[in-house]
Structure formats: C-alpha cells, structure tokens
PDB file of C-alpha atoms and ligand atoms in Angstrom:
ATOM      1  CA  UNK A1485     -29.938 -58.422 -74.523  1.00 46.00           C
ATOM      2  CA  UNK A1486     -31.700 -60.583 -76.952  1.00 53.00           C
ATOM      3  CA  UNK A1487     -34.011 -57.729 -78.475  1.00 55.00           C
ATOM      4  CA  UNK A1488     -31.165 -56.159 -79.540  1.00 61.00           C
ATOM      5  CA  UNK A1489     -31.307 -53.051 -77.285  1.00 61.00           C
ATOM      6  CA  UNK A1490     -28.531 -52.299 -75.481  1.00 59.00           C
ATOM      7  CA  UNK A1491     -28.582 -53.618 -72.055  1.00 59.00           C
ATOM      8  CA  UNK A1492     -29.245 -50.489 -69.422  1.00 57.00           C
ATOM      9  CA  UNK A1493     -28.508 -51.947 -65.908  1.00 56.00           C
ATOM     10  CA  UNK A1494     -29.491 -49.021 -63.400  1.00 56.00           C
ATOM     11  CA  UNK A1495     -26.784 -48.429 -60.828  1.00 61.00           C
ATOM     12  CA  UNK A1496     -28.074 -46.816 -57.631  1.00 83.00           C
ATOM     13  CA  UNK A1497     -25.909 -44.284 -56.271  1.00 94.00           C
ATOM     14  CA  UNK A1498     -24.176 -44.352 -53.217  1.00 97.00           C
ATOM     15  CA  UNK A1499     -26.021 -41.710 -50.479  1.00 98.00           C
ATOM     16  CA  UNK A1500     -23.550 -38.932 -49.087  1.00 98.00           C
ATOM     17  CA  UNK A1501     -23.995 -37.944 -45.701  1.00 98.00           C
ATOM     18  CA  UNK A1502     -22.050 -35.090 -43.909  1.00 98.00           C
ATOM     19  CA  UNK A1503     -21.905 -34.819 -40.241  1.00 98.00           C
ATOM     20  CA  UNK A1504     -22.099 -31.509 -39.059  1.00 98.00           C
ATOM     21  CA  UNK A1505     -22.232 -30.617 -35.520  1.00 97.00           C
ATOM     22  CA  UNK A1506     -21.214 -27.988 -32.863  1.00 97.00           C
ATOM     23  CA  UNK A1507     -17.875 -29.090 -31.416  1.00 96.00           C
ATOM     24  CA  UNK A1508     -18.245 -31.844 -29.272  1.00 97.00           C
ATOM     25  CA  UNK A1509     -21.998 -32.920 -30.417  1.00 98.00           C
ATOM     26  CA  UNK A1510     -20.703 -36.362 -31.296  1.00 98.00           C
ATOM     27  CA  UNK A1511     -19.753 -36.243 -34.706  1.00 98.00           C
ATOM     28  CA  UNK A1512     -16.679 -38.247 -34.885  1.00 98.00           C
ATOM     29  CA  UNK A1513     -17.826 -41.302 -32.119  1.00 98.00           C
ATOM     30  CA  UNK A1514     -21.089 -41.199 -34.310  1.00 98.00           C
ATOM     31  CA  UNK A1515     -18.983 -41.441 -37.413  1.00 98.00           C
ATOM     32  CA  UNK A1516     -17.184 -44.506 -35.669  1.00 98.00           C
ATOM     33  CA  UNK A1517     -20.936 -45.930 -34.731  1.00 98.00           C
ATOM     34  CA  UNK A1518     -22.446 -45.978 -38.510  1.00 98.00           C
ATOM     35  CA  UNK A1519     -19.413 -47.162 -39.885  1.00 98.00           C
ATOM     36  CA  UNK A1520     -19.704 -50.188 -37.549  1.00 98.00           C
ATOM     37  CA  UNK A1521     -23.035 -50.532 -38.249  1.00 98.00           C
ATOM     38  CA  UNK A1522     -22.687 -50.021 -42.195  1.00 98.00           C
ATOM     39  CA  UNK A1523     -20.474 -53.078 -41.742  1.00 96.00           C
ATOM     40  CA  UNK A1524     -22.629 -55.052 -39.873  1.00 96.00           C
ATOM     41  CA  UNK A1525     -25.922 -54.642 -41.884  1.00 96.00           C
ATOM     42  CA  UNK A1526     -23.327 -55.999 -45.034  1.00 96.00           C
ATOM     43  CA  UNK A1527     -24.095 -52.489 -46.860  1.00 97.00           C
ATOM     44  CA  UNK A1528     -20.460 -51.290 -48.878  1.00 97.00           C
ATOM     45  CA  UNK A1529     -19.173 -47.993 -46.588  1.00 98.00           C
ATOM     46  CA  UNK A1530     -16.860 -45.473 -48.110  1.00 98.00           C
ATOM     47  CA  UNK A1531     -15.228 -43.165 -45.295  1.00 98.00           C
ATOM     48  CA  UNK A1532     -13.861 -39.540 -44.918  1.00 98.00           C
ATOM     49  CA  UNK A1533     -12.094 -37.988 -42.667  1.00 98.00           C
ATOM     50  CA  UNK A1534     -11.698 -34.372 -42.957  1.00 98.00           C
ATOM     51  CA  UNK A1535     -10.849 -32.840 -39.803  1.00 98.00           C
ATOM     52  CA  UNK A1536      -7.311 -32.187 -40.343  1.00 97.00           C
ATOM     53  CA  UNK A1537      -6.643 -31.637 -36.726  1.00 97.00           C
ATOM     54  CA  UNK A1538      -7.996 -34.976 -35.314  1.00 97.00           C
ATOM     55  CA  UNK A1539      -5.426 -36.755 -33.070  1.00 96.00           C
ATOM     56  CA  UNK A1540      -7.061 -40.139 -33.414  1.00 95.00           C
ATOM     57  CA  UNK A1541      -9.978 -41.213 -35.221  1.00 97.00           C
ATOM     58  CA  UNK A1542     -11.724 -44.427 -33.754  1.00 98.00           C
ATOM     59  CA  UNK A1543     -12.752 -45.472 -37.288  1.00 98.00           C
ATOM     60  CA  UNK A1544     -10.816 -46.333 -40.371  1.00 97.00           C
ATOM     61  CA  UNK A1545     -10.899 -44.154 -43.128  1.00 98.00           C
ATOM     62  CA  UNK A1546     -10.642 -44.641 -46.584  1.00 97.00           C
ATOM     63  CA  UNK A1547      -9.509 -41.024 -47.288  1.00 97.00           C
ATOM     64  CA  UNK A1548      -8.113 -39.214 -44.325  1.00 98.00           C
ATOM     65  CA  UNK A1549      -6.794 -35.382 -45.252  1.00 98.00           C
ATOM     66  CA  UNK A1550      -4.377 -36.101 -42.730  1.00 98.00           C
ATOM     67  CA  UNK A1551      -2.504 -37.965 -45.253  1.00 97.00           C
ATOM     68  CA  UNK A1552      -2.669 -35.081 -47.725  1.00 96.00           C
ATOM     69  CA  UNK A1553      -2.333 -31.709 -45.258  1.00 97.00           C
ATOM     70  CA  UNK A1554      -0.186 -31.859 -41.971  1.00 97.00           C
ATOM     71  CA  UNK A1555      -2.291 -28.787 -40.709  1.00 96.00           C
ATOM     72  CA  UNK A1556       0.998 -28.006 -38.024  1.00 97.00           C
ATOM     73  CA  UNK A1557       3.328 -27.611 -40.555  1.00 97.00           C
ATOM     74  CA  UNK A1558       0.392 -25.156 -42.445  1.00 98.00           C
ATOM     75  CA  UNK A1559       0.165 -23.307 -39.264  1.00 97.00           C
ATOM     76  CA  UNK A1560       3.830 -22.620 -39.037  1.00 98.00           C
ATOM     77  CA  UNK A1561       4.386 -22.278 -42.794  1.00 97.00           C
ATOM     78  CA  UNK A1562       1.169 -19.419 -42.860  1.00 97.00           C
ATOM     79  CA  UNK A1563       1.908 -17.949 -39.632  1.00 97.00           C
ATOM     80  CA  UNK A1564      -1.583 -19.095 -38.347  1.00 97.00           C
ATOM     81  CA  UNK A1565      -3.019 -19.584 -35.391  1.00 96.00           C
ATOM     82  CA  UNK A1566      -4.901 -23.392 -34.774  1.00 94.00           C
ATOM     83  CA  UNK A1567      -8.037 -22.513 -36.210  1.00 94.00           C
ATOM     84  CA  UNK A1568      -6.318 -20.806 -39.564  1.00 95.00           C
ATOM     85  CA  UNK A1569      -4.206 -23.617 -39.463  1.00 97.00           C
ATOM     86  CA  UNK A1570      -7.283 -25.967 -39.919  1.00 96.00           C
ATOM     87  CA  UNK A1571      -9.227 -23.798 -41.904  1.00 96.00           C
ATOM     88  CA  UNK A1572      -6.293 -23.088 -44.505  1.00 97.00           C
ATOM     89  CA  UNK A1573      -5.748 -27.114 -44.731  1.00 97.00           C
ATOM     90  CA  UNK A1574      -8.986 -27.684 -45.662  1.00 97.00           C
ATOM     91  CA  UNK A1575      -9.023 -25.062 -48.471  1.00 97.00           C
ATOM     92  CA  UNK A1576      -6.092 -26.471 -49.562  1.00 97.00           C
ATOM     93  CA  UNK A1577      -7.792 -29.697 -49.451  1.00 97.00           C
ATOM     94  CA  UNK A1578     -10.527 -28.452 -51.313  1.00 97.00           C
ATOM     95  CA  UNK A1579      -8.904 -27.432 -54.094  1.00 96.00           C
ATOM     96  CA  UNK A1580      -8.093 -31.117 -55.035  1.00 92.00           C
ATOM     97  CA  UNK A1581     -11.458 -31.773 -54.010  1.00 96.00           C
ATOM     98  CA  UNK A1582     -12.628 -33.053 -57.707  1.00 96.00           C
ATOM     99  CA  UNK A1583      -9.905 -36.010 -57.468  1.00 96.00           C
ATOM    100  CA  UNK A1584     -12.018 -36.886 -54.071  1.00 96.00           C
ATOM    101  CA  UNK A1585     -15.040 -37.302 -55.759  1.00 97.00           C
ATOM    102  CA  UNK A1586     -13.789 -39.310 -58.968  1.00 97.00           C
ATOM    103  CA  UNK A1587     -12.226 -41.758 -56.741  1.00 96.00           C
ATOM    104  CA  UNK A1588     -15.783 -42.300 -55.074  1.00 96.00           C
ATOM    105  CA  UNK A1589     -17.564 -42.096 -58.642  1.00 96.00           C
ATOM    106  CA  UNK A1590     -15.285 -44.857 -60.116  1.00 96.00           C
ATOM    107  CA  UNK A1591     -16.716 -46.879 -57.056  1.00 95.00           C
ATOM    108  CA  UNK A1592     -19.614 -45.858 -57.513  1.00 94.00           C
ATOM    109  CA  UNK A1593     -21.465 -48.757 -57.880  1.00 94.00           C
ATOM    110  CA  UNK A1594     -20.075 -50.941 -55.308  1.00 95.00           C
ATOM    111  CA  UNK A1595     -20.784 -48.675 -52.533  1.00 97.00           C
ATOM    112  CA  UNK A1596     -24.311 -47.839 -50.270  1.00 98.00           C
ATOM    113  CA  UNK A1597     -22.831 -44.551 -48.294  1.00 98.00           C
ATOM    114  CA  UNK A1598     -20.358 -42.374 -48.228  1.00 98.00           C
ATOM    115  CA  UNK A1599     -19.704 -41.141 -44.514  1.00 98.00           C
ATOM    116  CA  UNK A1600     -18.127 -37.922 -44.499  1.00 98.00           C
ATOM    117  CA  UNK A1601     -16.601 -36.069 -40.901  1.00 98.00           C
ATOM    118  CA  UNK A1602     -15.714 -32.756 -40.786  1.00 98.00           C
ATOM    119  CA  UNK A1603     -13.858 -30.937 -38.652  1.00 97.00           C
ATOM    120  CA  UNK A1604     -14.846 -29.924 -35.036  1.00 94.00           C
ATOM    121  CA  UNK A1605     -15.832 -26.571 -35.072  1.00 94.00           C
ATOM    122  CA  UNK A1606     -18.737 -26.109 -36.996  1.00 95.00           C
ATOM    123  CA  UNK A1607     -18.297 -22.663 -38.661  1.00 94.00           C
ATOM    124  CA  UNK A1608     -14.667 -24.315 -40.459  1.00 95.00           C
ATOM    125  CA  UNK A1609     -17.083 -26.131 -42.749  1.00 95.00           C
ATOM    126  CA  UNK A1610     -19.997 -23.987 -42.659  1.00 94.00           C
ATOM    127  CA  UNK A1611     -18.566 -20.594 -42.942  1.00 91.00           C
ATOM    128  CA  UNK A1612     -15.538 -21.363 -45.549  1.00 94.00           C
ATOM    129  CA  UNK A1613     -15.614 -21.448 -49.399  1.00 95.00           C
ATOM    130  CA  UNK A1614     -13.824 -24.942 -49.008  1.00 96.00           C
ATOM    131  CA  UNK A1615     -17.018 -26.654 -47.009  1.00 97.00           C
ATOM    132  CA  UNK A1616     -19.212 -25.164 -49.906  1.00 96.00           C
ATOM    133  CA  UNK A1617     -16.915 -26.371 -52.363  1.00 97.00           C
ATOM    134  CA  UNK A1618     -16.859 -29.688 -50.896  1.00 97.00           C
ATOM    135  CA  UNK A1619     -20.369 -30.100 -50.356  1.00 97.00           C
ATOM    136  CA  UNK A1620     -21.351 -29.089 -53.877  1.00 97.00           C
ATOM    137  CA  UNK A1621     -18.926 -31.097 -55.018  1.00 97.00           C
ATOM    138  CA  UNK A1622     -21.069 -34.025 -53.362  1.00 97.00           C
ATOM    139  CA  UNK A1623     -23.950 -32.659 -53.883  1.00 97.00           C
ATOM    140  CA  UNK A1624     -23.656 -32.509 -57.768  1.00 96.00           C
ATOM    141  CA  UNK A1625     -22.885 -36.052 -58.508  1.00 96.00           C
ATOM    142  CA  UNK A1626     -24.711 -38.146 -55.611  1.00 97.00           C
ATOM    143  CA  UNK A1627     -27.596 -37.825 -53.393  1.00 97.00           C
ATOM    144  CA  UNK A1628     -26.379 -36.536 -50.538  1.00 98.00           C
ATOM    145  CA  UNK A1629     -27.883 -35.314 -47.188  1.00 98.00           C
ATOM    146  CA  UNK A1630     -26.601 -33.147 -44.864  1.00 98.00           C
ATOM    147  CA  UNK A1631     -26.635 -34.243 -40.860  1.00 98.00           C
ATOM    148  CA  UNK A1632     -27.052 -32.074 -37.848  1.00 98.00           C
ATOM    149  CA  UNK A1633     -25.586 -33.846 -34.665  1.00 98.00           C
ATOM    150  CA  UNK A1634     -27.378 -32.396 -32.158  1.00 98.00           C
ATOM    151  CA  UNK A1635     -25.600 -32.294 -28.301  1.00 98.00           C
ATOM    152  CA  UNK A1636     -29.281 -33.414 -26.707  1.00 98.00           C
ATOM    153  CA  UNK A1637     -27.884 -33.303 -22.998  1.00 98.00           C
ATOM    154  CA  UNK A1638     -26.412 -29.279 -23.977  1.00 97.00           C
ATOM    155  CA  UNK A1639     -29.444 -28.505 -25.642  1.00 97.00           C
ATOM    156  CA  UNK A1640     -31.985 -28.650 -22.479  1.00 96.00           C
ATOM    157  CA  UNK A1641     -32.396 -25.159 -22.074  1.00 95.00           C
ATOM    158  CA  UNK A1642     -35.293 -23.735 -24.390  1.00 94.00           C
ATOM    159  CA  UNK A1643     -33.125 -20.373 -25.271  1.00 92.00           C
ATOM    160  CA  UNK A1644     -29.812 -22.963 -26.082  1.00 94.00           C
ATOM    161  CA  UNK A1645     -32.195 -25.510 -28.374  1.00 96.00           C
ATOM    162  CA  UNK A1646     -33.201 -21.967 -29.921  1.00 94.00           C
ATOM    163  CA  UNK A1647     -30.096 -21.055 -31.039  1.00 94.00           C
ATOM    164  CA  UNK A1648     -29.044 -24.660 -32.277  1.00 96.00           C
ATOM    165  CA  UNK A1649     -31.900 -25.040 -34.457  1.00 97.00           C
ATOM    166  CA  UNK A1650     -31.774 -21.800 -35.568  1.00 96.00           C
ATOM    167  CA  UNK A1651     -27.980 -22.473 -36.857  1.00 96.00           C
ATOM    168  CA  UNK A1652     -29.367 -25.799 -38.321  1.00 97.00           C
ATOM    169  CA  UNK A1653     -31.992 -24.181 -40.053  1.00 96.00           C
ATOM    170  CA  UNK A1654     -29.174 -21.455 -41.410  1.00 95.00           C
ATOM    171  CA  UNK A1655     -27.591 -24.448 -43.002  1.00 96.00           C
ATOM    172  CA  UNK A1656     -30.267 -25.871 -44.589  1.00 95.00           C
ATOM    173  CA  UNK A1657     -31.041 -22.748 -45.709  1.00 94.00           C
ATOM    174  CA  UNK A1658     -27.401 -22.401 -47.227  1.00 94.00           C
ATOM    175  CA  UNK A1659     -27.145 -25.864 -48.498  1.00 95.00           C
ATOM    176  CA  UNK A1660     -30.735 -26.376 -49.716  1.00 95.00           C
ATOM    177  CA  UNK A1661     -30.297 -30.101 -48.955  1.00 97.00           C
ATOM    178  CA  UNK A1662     -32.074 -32.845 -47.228  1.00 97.00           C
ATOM    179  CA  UNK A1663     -31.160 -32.143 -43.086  1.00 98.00           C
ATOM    180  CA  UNK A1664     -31.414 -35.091 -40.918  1.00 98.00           C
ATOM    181  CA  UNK A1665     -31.183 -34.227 -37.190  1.00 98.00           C
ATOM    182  CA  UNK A1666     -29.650 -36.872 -35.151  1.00 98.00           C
ATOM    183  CA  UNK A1667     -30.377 -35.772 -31.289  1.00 98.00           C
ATOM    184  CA  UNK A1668     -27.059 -37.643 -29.822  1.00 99.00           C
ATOM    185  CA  UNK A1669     -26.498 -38.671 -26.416  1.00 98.00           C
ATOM    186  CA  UNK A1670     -29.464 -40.126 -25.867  1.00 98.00           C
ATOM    187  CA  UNK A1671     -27.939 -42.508 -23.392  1.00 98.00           C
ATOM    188  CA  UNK A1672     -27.496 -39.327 -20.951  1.00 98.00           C
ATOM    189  CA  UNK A1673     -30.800 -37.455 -22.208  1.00 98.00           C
ATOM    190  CA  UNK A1674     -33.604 -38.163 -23.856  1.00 98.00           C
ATOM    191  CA  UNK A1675     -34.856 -36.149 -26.545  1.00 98.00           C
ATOM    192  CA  UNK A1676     -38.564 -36.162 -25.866  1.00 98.00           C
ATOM    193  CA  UNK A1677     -38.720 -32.381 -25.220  1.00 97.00           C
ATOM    194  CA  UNK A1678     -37.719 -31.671 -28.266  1.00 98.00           C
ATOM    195  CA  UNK A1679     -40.257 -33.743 -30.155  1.00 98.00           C
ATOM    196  CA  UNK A1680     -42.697 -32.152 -27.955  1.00 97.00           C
ATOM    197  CA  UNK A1681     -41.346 -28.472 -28.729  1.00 97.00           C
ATOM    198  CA  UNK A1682     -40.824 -29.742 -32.279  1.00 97.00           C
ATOM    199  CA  UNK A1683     -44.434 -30.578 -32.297  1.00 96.00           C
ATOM    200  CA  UNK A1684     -45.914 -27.955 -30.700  1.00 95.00           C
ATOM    201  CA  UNK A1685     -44.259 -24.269 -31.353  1.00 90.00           C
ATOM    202  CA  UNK A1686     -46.670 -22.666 -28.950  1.00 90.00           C
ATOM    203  CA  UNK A1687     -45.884 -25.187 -25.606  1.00 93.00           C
ATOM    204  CA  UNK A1688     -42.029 -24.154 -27.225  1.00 94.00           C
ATOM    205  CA  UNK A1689     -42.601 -20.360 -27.136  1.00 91.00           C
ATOM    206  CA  UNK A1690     -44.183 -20.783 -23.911  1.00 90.00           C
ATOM    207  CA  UNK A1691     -40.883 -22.488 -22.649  1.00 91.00           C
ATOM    208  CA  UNK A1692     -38.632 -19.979 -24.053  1.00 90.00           C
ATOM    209  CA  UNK A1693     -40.333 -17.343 -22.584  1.00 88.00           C
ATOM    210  CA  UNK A1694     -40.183 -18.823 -19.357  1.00 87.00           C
ATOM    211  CA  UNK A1695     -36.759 -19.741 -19.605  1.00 83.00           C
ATOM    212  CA  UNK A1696     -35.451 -16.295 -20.757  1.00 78.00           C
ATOM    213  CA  UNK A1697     -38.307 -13.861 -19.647  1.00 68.00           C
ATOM    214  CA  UNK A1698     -37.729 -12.676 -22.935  1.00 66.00           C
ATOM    215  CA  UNK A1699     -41.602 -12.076 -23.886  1.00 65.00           C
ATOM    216  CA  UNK A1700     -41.246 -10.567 -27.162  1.00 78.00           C
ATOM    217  CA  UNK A1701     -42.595 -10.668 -30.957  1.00 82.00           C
ATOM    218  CA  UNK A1702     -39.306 -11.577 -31.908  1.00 85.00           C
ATOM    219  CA  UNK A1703     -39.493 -15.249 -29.768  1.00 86.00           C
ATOM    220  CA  UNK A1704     -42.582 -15.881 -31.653  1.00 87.00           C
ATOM    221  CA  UNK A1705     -41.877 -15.129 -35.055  1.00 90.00           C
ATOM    222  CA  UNK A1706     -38.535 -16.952 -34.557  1.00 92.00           C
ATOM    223  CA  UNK A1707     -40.801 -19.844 -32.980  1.00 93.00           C
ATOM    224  CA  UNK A1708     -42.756 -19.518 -36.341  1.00 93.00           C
ATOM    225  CA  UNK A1709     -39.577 -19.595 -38.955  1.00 94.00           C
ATOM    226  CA  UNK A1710     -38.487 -22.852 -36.974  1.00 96.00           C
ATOM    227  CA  UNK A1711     -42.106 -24.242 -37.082  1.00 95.00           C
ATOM    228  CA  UNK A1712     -41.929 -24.176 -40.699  1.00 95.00           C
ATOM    229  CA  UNK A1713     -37.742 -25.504 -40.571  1.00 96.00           C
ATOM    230  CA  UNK A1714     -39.432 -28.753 -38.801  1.00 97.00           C
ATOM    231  CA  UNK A1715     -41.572 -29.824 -41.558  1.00 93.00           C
ATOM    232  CA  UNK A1716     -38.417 -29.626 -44.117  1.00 91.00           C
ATOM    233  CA  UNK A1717     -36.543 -32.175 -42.150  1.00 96.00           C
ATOM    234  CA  UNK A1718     -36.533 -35.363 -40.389  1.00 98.00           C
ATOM    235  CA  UNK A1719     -35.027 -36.247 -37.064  1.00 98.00           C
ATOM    236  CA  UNK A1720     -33.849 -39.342 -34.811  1.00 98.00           C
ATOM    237  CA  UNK A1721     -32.579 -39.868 -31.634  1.00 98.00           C
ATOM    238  CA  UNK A1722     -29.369 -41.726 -31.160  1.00 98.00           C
ATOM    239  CA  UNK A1723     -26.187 -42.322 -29.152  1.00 98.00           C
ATOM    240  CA  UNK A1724     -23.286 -42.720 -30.741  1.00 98.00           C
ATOM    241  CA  UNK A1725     -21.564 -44.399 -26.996  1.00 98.00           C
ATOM    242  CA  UNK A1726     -24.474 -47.227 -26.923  1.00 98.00           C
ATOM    243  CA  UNK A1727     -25.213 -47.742 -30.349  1.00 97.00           C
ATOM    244  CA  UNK A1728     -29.040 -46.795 -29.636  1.00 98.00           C
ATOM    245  CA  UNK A1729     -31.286 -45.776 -33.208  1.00 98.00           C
ATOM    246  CA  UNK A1730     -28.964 -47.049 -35.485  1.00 98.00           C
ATOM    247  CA  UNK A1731     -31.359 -48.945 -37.612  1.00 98.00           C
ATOM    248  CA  UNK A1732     -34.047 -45.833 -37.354  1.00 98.00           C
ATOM    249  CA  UNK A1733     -30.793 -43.481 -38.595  1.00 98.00           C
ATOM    250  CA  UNK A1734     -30.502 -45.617 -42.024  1.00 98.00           C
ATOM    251  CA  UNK A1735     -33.935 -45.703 -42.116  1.00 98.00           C
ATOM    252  CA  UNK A1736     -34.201 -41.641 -42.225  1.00 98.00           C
ATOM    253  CA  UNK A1737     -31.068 -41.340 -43.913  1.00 98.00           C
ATOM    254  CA  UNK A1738     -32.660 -43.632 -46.837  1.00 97.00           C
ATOM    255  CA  UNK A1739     -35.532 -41.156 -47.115  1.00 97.00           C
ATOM    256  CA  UNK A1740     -33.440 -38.317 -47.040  1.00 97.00           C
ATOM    257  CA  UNK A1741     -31.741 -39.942 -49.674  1.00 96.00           C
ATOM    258  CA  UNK A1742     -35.157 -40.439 -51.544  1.00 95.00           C
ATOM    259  CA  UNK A1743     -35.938 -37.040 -51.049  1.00 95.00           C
ATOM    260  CA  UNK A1744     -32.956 -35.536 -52.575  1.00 95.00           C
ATOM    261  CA  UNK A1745     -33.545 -37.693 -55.901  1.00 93.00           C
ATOM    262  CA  UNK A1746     -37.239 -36.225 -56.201  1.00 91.00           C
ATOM    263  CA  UNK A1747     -35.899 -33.128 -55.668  1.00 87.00           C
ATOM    264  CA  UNK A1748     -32.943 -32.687 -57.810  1.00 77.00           C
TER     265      UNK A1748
HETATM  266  P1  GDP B3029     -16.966 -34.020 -32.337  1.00 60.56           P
HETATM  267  O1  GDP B3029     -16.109 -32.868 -31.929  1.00 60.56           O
HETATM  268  O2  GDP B3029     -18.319 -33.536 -32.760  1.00 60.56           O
HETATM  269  O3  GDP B3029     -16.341 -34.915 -33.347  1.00 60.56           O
HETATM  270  O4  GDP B3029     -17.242 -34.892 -31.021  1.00 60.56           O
HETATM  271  P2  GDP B3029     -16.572 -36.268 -30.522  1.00 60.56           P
HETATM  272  O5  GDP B3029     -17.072 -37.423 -31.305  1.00 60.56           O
HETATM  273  O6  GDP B3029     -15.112 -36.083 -30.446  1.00 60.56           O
HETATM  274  O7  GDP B3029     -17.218 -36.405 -29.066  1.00 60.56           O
HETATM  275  C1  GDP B3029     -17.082 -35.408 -28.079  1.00 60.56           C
HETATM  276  C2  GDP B3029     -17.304 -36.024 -26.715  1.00 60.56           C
HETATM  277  O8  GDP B3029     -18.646 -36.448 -26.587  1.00 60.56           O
HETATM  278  C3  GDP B3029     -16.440 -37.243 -26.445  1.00 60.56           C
HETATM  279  O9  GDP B3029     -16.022 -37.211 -25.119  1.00 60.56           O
HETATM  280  C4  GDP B3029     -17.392 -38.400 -26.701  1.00 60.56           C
HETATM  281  O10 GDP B3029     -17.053 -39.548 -25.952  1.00 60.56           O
HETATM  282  C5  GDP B3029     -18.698 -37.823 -26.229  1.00 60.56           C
HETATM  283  N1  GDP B3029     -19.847 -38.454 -26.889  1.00 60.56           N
HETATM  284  C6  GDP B3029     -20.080 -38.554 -28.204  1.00 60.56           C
HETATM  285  N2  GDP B3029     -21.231 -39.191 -28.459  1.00 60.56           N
HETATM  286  C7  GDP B3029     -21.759 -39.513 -27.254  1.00 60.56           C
HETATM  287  C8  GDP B3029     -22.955 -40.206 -26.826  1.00 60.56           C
HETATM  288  O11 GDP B3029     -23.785 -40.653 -27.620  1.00 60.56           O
HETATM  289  N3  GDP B3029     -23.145 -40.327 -25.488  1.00 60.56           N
HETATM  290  C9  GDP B3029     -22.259 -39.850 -24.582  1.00 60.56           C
HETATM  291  N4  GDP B3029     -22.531 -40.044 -23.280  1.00 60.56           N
HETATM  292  N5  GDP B3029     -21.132 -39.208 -24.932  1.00 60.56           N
HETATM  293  C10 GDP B3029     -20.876 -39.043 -26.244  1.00 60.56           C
HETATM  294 MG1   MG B3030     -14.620 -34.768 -34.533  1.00 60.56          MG
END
C-alpha cells in the first residue's frame, strides 16, 4: 500500500465439516442437500466423498476415493471381508491423505466449506487410525466441525436416544472439536422430545426409567455426563428429503466454525 507496509489481505478459511452418522442416519442425502444449498446461497463448496463402498452418490464430488481405491479389488487382493475391504481402502486412502488437504489449501481462499462424507458405518471412521488421521489432518489447517446426523424417527425410544448421544458425546470426546447435531428426518419426526430431554435431564431420566424400568444410579449419572455433553454443542433439526433447516444448519455450522477459531 501507499505507507509502505506490505499489504496483509486476511483470507478467511474455508469451514470443514464431517458428517458422521450411524448407518442410514442420512448422511449422504444430507450431503446431497447442503451441497445444493451451498450452491444456491452462491457460497464456493468443495466436496468429499469418502465412502469407498458407495454405489451412487446423488451429489458431485470434487474428490471421490472411489477414483483412488476400488475397495472390491482390496477385498479380494487382502482376503477381506466387506467391512475390511472398506476399512483397509480408507487407510490406504489415508495415507495420501496430506495431498488431500494441499489440494484444498491451494484453494483455500476461493472456497466457504468443505463437505466431507464418510463412509456408512460409523465405527470405519470413528474407530480406525485412518478417520483420526483424516480428521486431524483437517483439523490442523482449517476450522473444522464435526457433525452428528442423528436418525430422529430411530431415536424415539428414551434408552435408543441414550445410547446415540452417548456415542456422540464419545466422539466429541475423542475429537475435541466443535459437534453440531443435525436431528434428520424431520419430515417423518419431529425432534421436539429431544429438545425437551435436552433441556431438561430430569423429565429425560424420568423417561428412561420408564422406558427401560431400569431405575438405577447409573441412568442418572449417565443423564448427568450428557447434561453437561449438551452445553458443549449445538443442534438443529433438518431433513435432508425436504430440504427443511437448511438456512438454520449454516447458521450453526458458522458458529461452530467461530467456535473452533476461539478455541484453537
Ligand atoms: P447414510 O448411510 O448415513 O449415508 O444414509 P443415506 O443418506 O444413504 O440414507 C439412508 C436412507 O434414509 C435412505 O433411504 C434415504 O432416502 C433416507 N433418508 C435420508 N434422509 C432422510 C430424511 O430427511 N427424511 C426421510 N424421510 N428419509 C431420509
Ligand atoms: Mg452414505
């Protein structure tokens, strides 16, 4: 500039978000949904796939490990069975995993998010080396949240929302990074309840004992430890068939993103 300082112009980061989810919570149609809506609100998308054993994705992807692991051919070339098929691909897909992320940081500045699916069962990217590796990866270069798809609909039952949040609250735990809950499938139920059990761990504890006539110190201190997981996180409801919440999702996701800057 004209003072003779060097000209500093501050790039903002593109956010990271990685949809995690019990098998068949949504993640992939919700993938498809805030791409389309990334698009729409004129914000610059960058898209992963990395579910190697996808048969087709409704979105486009900009890097697909697909193109880079045929996880059949690993499966018959490891002697493995579906799930070490897909699990060895992705280590093997991990190990490149630094090339990933220079691609996005060269781009850096001409993107808003980076969308990120993984694969469908959950514990292939939460209980592998290669979904830490990939997430720290992330996690060390952009802000980058993590995002619980939540089967609302399969989660009605006050012992089964338990256990989900309980799993959620593992990962936070694990990845010590901003958690966004999106309750999916909103179009079939709402997630009131759980705002209300959310809210209120006692009306919660009440429910699971009810549900499970499982009246014990160990509901209530669990009812506790997810008491305090609530305040460390934000949620929304949305449906990833409708479209419903998609502006309140960025809206989180933003803060997430916000969070993760103070933070780190
Ligand atoms: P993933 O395994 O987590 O990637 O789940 P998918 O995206 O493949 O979805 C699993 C199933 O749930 C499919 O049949 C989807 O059509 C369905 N699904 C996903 N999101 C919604 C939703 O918001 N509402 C309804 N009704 N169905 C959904
Ligand atoms: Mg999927």
């Amino acid at each position: 500039g004209s003072s003779g300082r060097p000209t500093v112009i501050a790039r903002k980061k593109p956010i990271v978000v990685i949809v995690i989810g019990m098998a068949g919570s949504g993640k992939t149609t919700l993938m498809h949904r805030l791409v389309a809506h990334v698009q729409t609100a004129r914000k610059r998308g960058y898209v992963l796939n990395l579910d190697p054993a996808v048969t087709s994705l409704p979105y486009t992807a900009n890097i697909d490990i697909r193109d880079t692991v045929n996880y059949k051919n690993v499966m018959k070339e490891y002697h493995l069975g579906p799930n070490g098929g897909i699990l060895t691909s992705l280590n093997l897909f991990a190990t490149k995993f630094d090339e990933v992320v220079n691609l996005v940081e060269r781009r850096e500045g001409e993107l808003d998010y980076v969308l990120v699916d993984t694969p469908g069962q959950i514990e292939i990217f939460t209980w592998s080396a290669s979904g830490s590796i990939i997430t720290e990866a992330f996690a060390s270069t952009f802000p980058t949240v993590v995002c619980y798809v939540v089967d609302t609909p399969r989660s009605l039952s006050p012992v089964t929302f338990m256990s989900n949040m309980l799993y959620a609250c593992g990962i936070l735990y694990k990845t010590r990074l901003p958690l966004l809950l999106a309750f999916n499938k909103v179009d079939v139920a709402q997630h009131q309840f759980a705002l209300e059990w959310m809210d209120d761990f006692e009306a919660f504890q009440a429910a699971v004992e009810n549900d499970s006539s499982y009246s014990s110190g160990l509901s209530r201190s669990l009812c506790l430890v997810l008491d305090e997981f609530y305040r460390n996180l934000r949620n929304v409801g949305v449906s990833a068939v409708t479209g419903v919440g998609m502006v309140d999702f960025f809206a989180k996701l933003d803060e997430s993103g916000t969070e993760y800057m103070q933070t780190y």
